[in-house]
């Protein structure tokens, strides 16, 4: 064959180019540590795509550069010399239609199988309710008397089913180390399953733009050994009745997502909301120019009717206006033994006392 040596050289260069491109791609797009069993099959799909991309890139670039270098016009070539004319190659055209189609079908079937594996029900699942709101996460454990936490804590090697809901807009649950991702849709309950395979600390992120505080919508994720998880549950299972009003207020601060907009250490996260440290008893200037004192009456109204008295420098319609309903639901669970607003105010007041 006239061009056999050229095809052999190109084949070798394509293999070399594929390997080099794959090394570069996987170095640039390094995946985070795989911390769930679901990550294994998902990473295999990533690797296969990286390999195919590397091969196709090398195939195109090698043929192009080889032709430019080897078949370039040389000084001693005749000026009017022309190469062979081609008008098509039926076999080649059939091949580059069927092969890509077969690859697409192959990857589609493979991805469908992986999706089925990571979403199927597993024995011994632990259910965790995930609540997303602007701009914080809340995790509740019905298996452990509806224990609530602002961090996701799960035992290693135990399947976990996350039942998720949004209280306002679209959010998206994503822990990169677990690889899986699922939207939270208002008015619906969505699910995602994970089986943590490696102990450690990670972060859950919101992967759906959900408002001005979107970039801060993060929560800690801890994967513990079975024994450490049981100890954590025991530690968290303190009766609310045993806590002081200010301590209960500190719990409500995270449970109702106040920590998404208000700090307790004097810092201000952008212009979403004022810090709570030093807030109680301070003078607040409203957008109307009026000055008010942040006493109990002002704070209660600011929590339950957030658009009534907007403080200068802040925007209306940012803070949820349905806290009264949310608080009533929690208070009903404790048979009226708690007063959420009063306890949040007590917590704010305690920050004033310790601010010096």
CSV table of C-alpha atoms in Angstrom, one decimal:
chain,number,residue,atom,x,y,z
A,1,UNK,CA,0.0,0.0,0.0
A,2,UNK,CA,1.4,3.4,-1.1
A,3,UNK,CA,0.7,5.2,2.2
A,4,UNK,CA,1.2,2.2,4.6
A,5,UNK,CA,4.2,3.7,6.4
A,6,UNK,CA,2.3,7.0,6.8
A,7,UNK,CA,-0.7,5.3,8.4
A,8,UNK,CA,1.6,3.3,10.7
A,9,UNK,CA,3.4,6.5,11.8
A,10,UNK,CA,0.1,8.3,12.3
A,11,UNK,CA,-1.3,5.4,14.4
A,12,UNK,CA,1.7,5.5,16.7
A,13,UNK,CA,1.4,9.3,17.0
A,14,UNK,CA,-2.3,9.0,17.8
A,15,UNK,CA,-1.6,6.5,20.6
A,16,UNK,CA,1.1,8.8,22.0
A,17,UNK,CA,-1.1,11.9,21.6
A,18,UNK,CA,-4.0,10.1,23.3
A,19,UNK,CA,-1.9,9.2,26.3
A,20,UNK,CA,-0.4,12.6,26.7
A,21,UNK,CA,-3.7,14.4,26.3
A,22,UNK,CA,-5.3,12.1,28.8
A,23,UNK,CA,-2.6,12.8,31.3
A,24,UNK,CA,-3.0,16.6,30.8
A,25,UNK,CA,-6.8,16.5,31.0
A,26,UNK,CA,-6.9,14.4,34.2
A,27,UNK,CA,-4.2,16.7,35.7
A,28,UNK,CA,-6.2,19.9,34.9
A,29,UNK,CA,-9.6,18.5,35.8
A,30,UNK,CA,-8.7,16.6,39.0
A,31,UNK,CA,-11.8,15.2,40.7
A,32,UNK,CA,-12.0,15.6,44.5
A,33,UNK,CA,-11.6,12.5,46.7
A,34,UNK,CA,-14.2,9.8,46.1
A,35,UNK,CA,-16.0,9.5,49.4
A,36,UNK,CA,-19.0,7.4,48.5
A,37,UNK,CA,-19.7,4.1,46.8
A,38,UNK,CA,-21.7,6.0,44.1
A,39,UNK,CA,-18.5,7.9,43.2
A,40,UNK,CA,-16.8,4.7,41.9
A,41,UNK,CA,-19.1,4.1,39.0
A,42,UNK,CA,-19.5,7.8,38.3
A,43,UNK,CA,-15.7,8.3,38.2
A,44,UNK,CA,-15.5,5.4,35.8
A,45,UNK,CA,-17.8,7.3,33.4
A,46,UNK,CA,-15.6,10.4,33.8
A,47,UNK,CA,-12.5,8.4,33.0
A,48,UNK,CA,-14.0,6.9,29.9
A,49,UNK,CA,-15.1,10.3,28.6
A,50,UNK,CA,-11.7,11.8,29.3
A,51,UNK,CA,-10.1,8.9,27.4
A,52,UNK,CA,-12.5,9.2,24.4
A,53,UNK,CA,-12.0,13.0,24.3
A,54,UNK,CA,-8.2,12.5,24.3
A,55,UNK,CA,-8.4,10.0,21.5
A,56,UNK,CA,-10.6,12.2,19.3
A,57,UNK,CA,-8.5,15.2,20.0
A,58,UNK,CA,-5.3,13.3,19.1
A,59,UNK,CA,-6.9,11.8,16.0
A,60,UNK,CA,-7.8,15.2,14.5
A,61,UNK,CA,-4.6,17.0,15.6
A,62,UNK,CA,-2.2,14.3,14.6
A,63,UNK,CA,-3.7,13.9,11.1
A,64,UNK,CA,-3.7,17.6,10.6
A,65,UNK,CA,-0.1,18.3,11.8
A,66,UNK,CA,1.3,15.2,10.1
A,67,UNK,CA,-0.2,16.3,6.8
A,68,UNK,CA,1.2,19.8,7.2
A,69,UNK,CA,4.7,18.6,8.1
A,70,UNK,CA,5.1,15.5,5.8
A,71,UNK,CA,3.1,16.6,2.8
A,72,UNK,CA,4.1,20.2,2.7
A,73,UNK,CA,5.2,21.7,-0.6
A,74,UNK,CA,9.0,21.6,-0.9
A,75,UNK,CA,11.2,24.1,-2.9
A,76,UNK,CA,12.0,21.5,-5.6
A,77,UNK,CA,8.4,20.6,-6.2
A,78,UNK,CA,6.9,21.5,-9.6
A,79,UNK,CA,4.9,24.7,-9.3
A,80,UNK,CA,1.8,23.3,-11.1
A,81,UNK,CA,2.0,19.8,-9.5
A,82,UNK,CA,-1.2,18.7,-7.9
A,83,UNK,CA,-2.1,15.9,-5.6
A,84,UNK,CA,-4.6,13.2,-6.2
A,85,UNK,CA,-8.2,14.3,-6.3
A,86,UNK,CA,-10.8,12.7,-4.1
A,87,UNK,CA,-14.5,12.9,-4.5
A,88,UNK,CA,-15.6,10.8,-1.5
A,89,UNK,CA,-15.1,7.4,0.2
A,90,UNK,CA,-18.3,5.6,0.9
A,91,UNK,CA,-16.8,3.2,3.4
A,92,UNK,CA,-15.2,6.0,5.4
A,93,UNK,CA,-18.4,8.0,5.5
A,94,UNK,CA,-20.4,5.0,6.7
A,95,UNK,CA,-17.8,4.3,9.4
A,96,UNK,CA,-17.7,7.9,10.8
A,97,UNK,CA,-21.5,7.8,11.0
A,98,UNK,CA,-21.9,4.4,12.6
A,99,UNK,CA,-19.0,4.5,15.0
A,100,UNK,CA,-20.0,7.8,16.7
A,101,UNK,CA,-23.6,6.6,16.9
A,102,UNK,CA,-22.5,3.3,18.5
A,103,UNK,CA,-20.4,5.2,21.0
A,104,UNK,CA,-23.3,7.5,21.9
A,105,UNK,CA,-25.6,4.5,22.4
A,106,UNK,CA,-22.9,2.7,24.4
A,107,UNK,CA,-22.4,5.6,26.8
A,108,UNK,CA,-26.2,6.2,27.0
A,109,UNK,CA,-26.8,2.6,28.1
A,110,UNK,CA,-23.8,2.7,30.5
A,111,UNK,CA,-25.0,5.9,32.1
A,112,UNK,CA,-28.6,4.5,32.5
A,113,UNK,CA,-27.2,1.5,34.3
A,114,UNK,CA,-25.2,3.7,36.6
A,115,UNK,CA,-28.2,5.9,37.3
A,116,UNK,CA,-30.2,2.9,38.2
A,117,UNK,CA,-27.5,1.6,40.5
A,118,UNK,CA,-27.1,4.8,42.5
A,119,UNK,CA,-30.9,5.5,42.8
A,120,UNK,CA,-32.1,2.0,43.7
A,121,UNK,CA,-33.4,1.3,47.3
A,122,UNK,CA,-30.8,-0.2,49.6
A,123,UNK,CA,-31.2,-2.3,52.7
A,124,UNK,CA,-30.8,-0.6,56.0
A,125,UNK,CA,-31.2,2.9,54.7
A,126,UNK,CA,-31.1,5.8,57.2
A,127,UNK,CA,-33.5,8.6,56.2
A,128,UNK,CA,-32.4,12.2,56.6
A,129,UNK,CA,-34.8,15.1,55.9
A,130,UNK,CA,-33.0,18.0,54.2
A,131,UNK,CA,-34.5,21.4,54.2
A,132,UNK,CA,-33.1,24.1,52.0
A,133,UNK,CA,-34.0,27.8,52.5
A,134,UNK,CA,-32.4,31.1,51.6
A,135,UNK,CA,-29.6,30.7,52.5
A,136,UNK,CA,-29.0,27.7,54.8
A,137,UNK,CA,-29.4,24.0,55.2
A,138,UNK,CA,-31.2,22.1,57.9
A,139,UNK,CA,-31.0,18.3,58.5
A,140,UNK,CA,-33.5,16.2,60.5
A,141,UNK,CA,-33.2,12.6,61.6
A,142,UNK,CA,-36.7,11.0,62.0
A,143,UNK,CA,-35.0,7.7,63.1
A,144,UNK,CA,-33.6,9.6,66.1
A,145,UNK,CA,-36.7,11.4,67.4
A,146,UNK,CA,-36.4,14.1,64.7
A,147,UNK,CA,-33.1,15.2,65.9
A,148,UNK,CA,-32.2,18.4,64.0
A,149,UNK,CA,-28.8,19.8,63.0
A,150,UNK,CA,-27.3,22.5,60.8
A,151,UNK,CA,-24.6,20.1,59.7
A,152,UNK,CA,-25.0,16.8,57.9
A,153,UNK,CA,-23.6,14.0,60.0
A,154,UNK,CA,-23.8,10.4,58.7
A,155,UNK,CA,-22.1,7.1,59.6
A,156,UNK,CA,-19.6,5.5,57.2
A,157,UNK,CA,-20.6,2.5,55.0
A,158,UNK,CA,-24.4,2.9,55.8
A,159,UNK,CA,-26.8,3.8,53.0
A,160,UNK,CA,-28.5,7.2,53.5
A,161,UNK,CA,-31.6,8.4,51.8
A,162,UNK,CA,-31.9,12.1,51.7
A,163,UNK,CA,-35.5,13.4,51.4
A,164,UNK,CA,-35.3,17.0,50.4
A,165,UNK,CA,-37.6,20.0,50.2
A,166,UNK,CA,-37.2,23.7,49.6
A,167,UNK,CA,-39.1,26.3,51.6
A,168,UNK,CA,-38.7,29.1,49.1
A,169,UNK,CA,-36.9,28.8,45.7
A,170,UNK,CA,-35.0,26.2,43.7
A,171,UNK,CA,-31.9,24.9,45.5
A,172,UNK,CA,-29.5,22.1,44.6
A,173,UNK,CA,-27.9,19.7,47.1
A,174,UNK,CA,-24.3,18.9,46.1
A,175,UNK,CA,-21.4,17.3,47.9
A,176,UNK,CA,-18.6,17.1,45.3
A,177,UNK,CA,-16.9,14.2,47.1
A,178,UNK,CA,-20.1,12.2,46.9
A,179,UNK,CA,-20.5,13.0,43.2
A,180,UNK,CA,-24.3,13.0,43.3
A,181,UNK,CA,-26.4,16.1,42.9
A,182,UNK,CA,-30.2,16.7,43.2
A,183,UNK,CA,-32.4,19.8,43.0
A,184,UNK,CA,-34.8,20.9,45.8
A,185,UNK,CA,-38.1,22.0,44.2
A,186,UNK,CA,-40.6,24.1,46.1
A,187,UNK,CA,-43.8,22.1,46.7
A,188,UNK,CA,-42.1,18.7,46.0
A,189,UNK,CA,-40.0,16.2,47.8
A,190,UNK,CA,-37.0,15.0,45.9
A,191,UNK,CA,-34.6,12.2,46.9
A,192,UNK,CA,-31.0,11.3,46.5
A,193,UNK,CA,-29.1,8.3,47.9
A,194,UNK,CA,-25.5,8.1,49.1
A,195,UNK,CA,-23.4,5.5,50.9
A,196,UNK,CA,-20.4,7.3,52.5
A,197,UNK,CA,-17.3,5.2,52.1
A,198,UNK,CA,-14.6,7.4,53.7
A,199,UNK,CA,-14.7,9.2,57.0
A,200,UNK,CA,-13.8,12.9,56.9
A,201,UNK,CA,-15.2,16.4,56.7
A,202,UNK,CA,-16.7,17.8,53.5
A,203,UNK,CA,-19.1,20.6,52.5
A,204,UNK,CA,-22.6,20.6,51.1
A,205,UNK,CA,-23.0,23.4,48.5
A,206,UNK,CA,-26.0,24.8,46.8
A,207,UNK,CA,-25.5,24.3,43.0
A,208,UNK,CA,-28.5,26.4,41.9
A,209,UNK,CA,-28.3,30.2,41.9
A,210,UNK,CA,-30.9,31.0,44.6
A,211,UNK,CA,-30.5,34.7,45.4
A,212,UNK,CA,-28.0,37.2,46.9
A,213,UNK,CA,-26.7,34.8,49.6
A,214,UNK,CA,-26.3,31.8,47.2
A,215,UNK,CA,-22.5,31.7,47.5
A,216,UNK,CA,-22.7,31.4,51.3
A,217,UNK,CA,-25.3,28.6,51.3
A,218,UNK,CA,-22.9,25.9,52.6
A,219,UNK,CA,-23.1,23.5,55.5
A,220,UNK,CA,-20.5,21.1,57.1
A,221,UNK,CA,-20.7,17.4,56.2
A,222,UNK,CA,-19.1,14.9,58.6
A,223,UNK,CA,-18.8,11.2,57.9
A,224,UNK,CA,-18.1,9.4,61.2
A,225,UNK,CA,-17.4,5.8,62.2
A,226,UNK,CA,-20.5,4.0,63.6
A,227,UNK,CA,-19.4,4.4,67.2
A,228,UNK,CA,-18.6,8.1,66.8
A,229,UNK,CA,-22.0,8.7,65.0
A,230,UNK,CA,-23.9,7.1,68.0
A,231,UNK,CA,-21.9,9.3,70.4
A,232,UNK,CA,-22.8,12.4,68.3
A,233,UNK,CA,-26.5,11.4,68.4
A,234,UNK,CA,-26.3,11.0,72.2
A,235,UNK,CA,-24.6,14.3,72.5
A,236,UNK,CA,-27.2,16.1,70.4
A,237,UNK,CA,-30.2,14.5,72.1
A,238,UNK,CA,-30.4,17.1,74.9
A,239,UNK,CA,-34.0,17.9,76.0
A,240,UNK,CA,-35.0,21.4,74.9
A,241,UNK,CA,-36.6,21.9,78.3
A,242,UNK,CA,-33.1,21.6,79.9
A,243,UNK,CA,-31.8,24.6,78.0
A,244,UNK,CA,-32.0,28.2,79.0
A,245,UNK,CA,-34.0,30.6,76.7
A,246,UNK,CA,-30.8,32.0,75.3
A,247,UNK,CA,-29.5,28.5,74.6
A,248,UNK,CA,-32.7,27.6,72.8
A,249,UNK,CA,-32.5,30.8,70.9
A,250,UNK,CA,-29.0,29.7,69.7
A,251,UNK,CA,-30.6,26.5,68.4
A,252,UNK,CA,-33.3,28.5,66.6
A,253,UNK,CA,-30.6,30.7,65.1
A,254,UNK,CA,-29.4,27.8,63.0
A,255,UNK,CA,-32.6,25.8,62.7
A,256,UNK,CA,-34.5,28.7,61.0
A,257,UNK,CA,-31.5,29.8,58.9
A,258,UNK,CA,-30.8,33.1,60.6
A,259,UNK,CA,-27.1,32.3,60.4
A,260,UNK,CA,-27.4,32.6,56.6
A,261,UNK,CA,-27.7,36.4,56.8
A,262,UNK,CA,-26.7,37.4,60.4
A,263,UNK,CA,-23.4,36.8,62.1
A,264,UNK,CA,-22.9,36.7,65.9
A,265,UNK,CA,-19.3,37.9,66.0
A,266,UNK,CA,-19.6,41.4,64.8
A,267,UNK,CA,-18.8,40.8,61.1
A,268,UNK,CA,-21.2,41.6,58.3
A,269,UNK,CA,-21.7,39.3,55.4
A,270,UNK,CA,-22.1,41.7,52.5
A,271,UNK,CA,-25.3,43.7,53.0
A,272,UNK,CA,-27.8,40.9,53.6
A,273,UNK,CA,-28.4,41.5,57.3
A,274,UNK,CA,-26.9,43.2,60.3
A,275,UNK,CA,-24.8,41.3,62.8
A,276,UNK,CA,-26.6,40.3,66.0
A,277,UNK,CA,-23.6,41.1,68.3
A,278,UNK,CA,-24.3,44.4,70.0
A,279,UNK,CA,-27.7,44.7,68.3
A,280,UNK,CA,-29.9,44.6,71.4
A,281,UNK,CA,-30.4,48.1,72.8
A,282,UNK,CA,-28.6,49.8,69.9
A,283,UNK,CA,-30.0,52.7,67.9
A,284,UNK,CA,-31.2,51.9,64.4
A,285,UNK,CA,-31.7,54.4,61.6
A,286,UNK,CA,-34.5,53.4,59.3
A,287,UNK,CA,-34.7,54.3,55.6
A,288,UNK,CA,-37.4,56.8,56.5
A,289,UNK,CA,-34.8,58.7,58.6
A,290,UNK,CA,-36.5,57.7,61.9
A,291,UNK,CA,-34.3,56.4,64.7
A,292,UNK,CA,-35.5,53.5,66.8
A,293,UNK,CA,-34.1,51.5,69.7
A,294,UNK,CA,-33.6,47.7,69.1
A,295,UNK,CA,-35.5,46.6,72.2
A,296,UNK,CA,-37.7,43.6,72.6
A,297,UNK,CA,-40.8,45.1,70.8
A,298,UNK,CA,-38.7,46.3,67.9
A,299,UNK,CA,-36.9,42.9,67.5
A,300,UNK,CA,-40.2,41.0,67.7
A,301,UNK,CA,-41.7,43.1,65.0
A,302,UNK,CA,-38.5,42.9,62.9
A,303,UNK,CA,-38.6,39.1,63.0
A,304,UNK,CA,-42.3,38.6,62.4
A,305,UNK,CA,-42.9,41.6,60.0
A,306,UNK,CA,-39.5,42.1,58.4
A,307,UNK,CA,-40.6,44.7,55.8
A,308,UNK,CA,-42.2,47.1,58.4
A,309,UNK,CA,-39.1,48.9,59.5
A,310,UNK,CA,-36.2,48.6,57.0
A,311,UNK,CA,-32.9,49.7,58.4
A,312,UNK,CA,-30.8,52.1,56.4
A,313,UNK,CA,-28.3,50.3,54.2
A,314,UNK,CA,-30.4,47.1,53.8
A,315,UNK,CA,-33.0,45.9,51.3
A,316,UNK,CA,-36.7,44.9,51.8
A,317,UNK,CA,-38.1,41.5,50.7
A,318,UNK,CA,-34.9,39.6,51.6
A,319,UNK,CA,-35.9,38.2,55.0
A,320,UNK,CA,-38.7,35.5,54.8
A,321,UNK,CA,-42.1,36.9,55.9
A,322,UNK,CA,-43.6,33.6,57.1
A,323,UNK,CA,-41.6,33.0,60.3
A,324,UNK,CA,-44.7,33.3,62.4
A,325,UNK,CA,-46.1,30.2,60.7
A,326,UNK,CA,-42.8,28.4,61.0
A,327,UNK,CA,-42.4,29.2,64.7
A,328,UNK,CA,-46.0,28.1,65.4
A,329,UNK,CA,-45.4,24.7,63.9
A,330,UNK,CA,-42.3,24.2,66.2
A,331,UNK,CA,-44.0,25.5,69.3
A,332,UNK,CA,-46.9,23.1,68.7
A,333,UNK,CA,-44.4,20.2,68.7
A,334,UNK,CA,-43.3,21.3,72.2
A,335,UNK,CA,-46.9,21.8,73.5
A,336,UNK,CA,-46.3,25.5,74.0
A,337,UNK,CA,-43.3,25.0,76.3
A,338,UNK,CA,-41.2,27.2,74.0
A,339,UNK,CA,-41.6,30.8,72.7
A,340,UNK,CA,-39.3,30.9,69.6
A,341,UNK,CA,-39.3,34.7,69.1
A,342,UNK,CA,-38.7,35.4,72.8
A,343,UNK,CA,-35.9,32.9,72.9
A,344,UNK,CA,-34.2,34.4,69.8
A,345,UNK,CA,-34.4,37.8,71.4
A,346,UNK,CA,-32.9,36.4,74.6
A,347,UNK,CA,-30.1,35.0,72.5
A,348,UNK,CA,-29.5,38.3,70.8
A,349,UNK,CA,-29.5,40.0,74.2
A,350,UNK,CA,-26.9,37.5,75.5
A,351,UNK,CA,-24.6,38.5,72.6
A,352,UNK,CA,-24.9,42.1,73.8
A,353,UNK,CA,-23.9,41.0,77.2
A,354,UNK,CA,-20.8,39.2,76.0
A,355,UNK,CA,-19.8,41.6,73.3
A,356,UNK,CA,-17.3,43.5,75.4
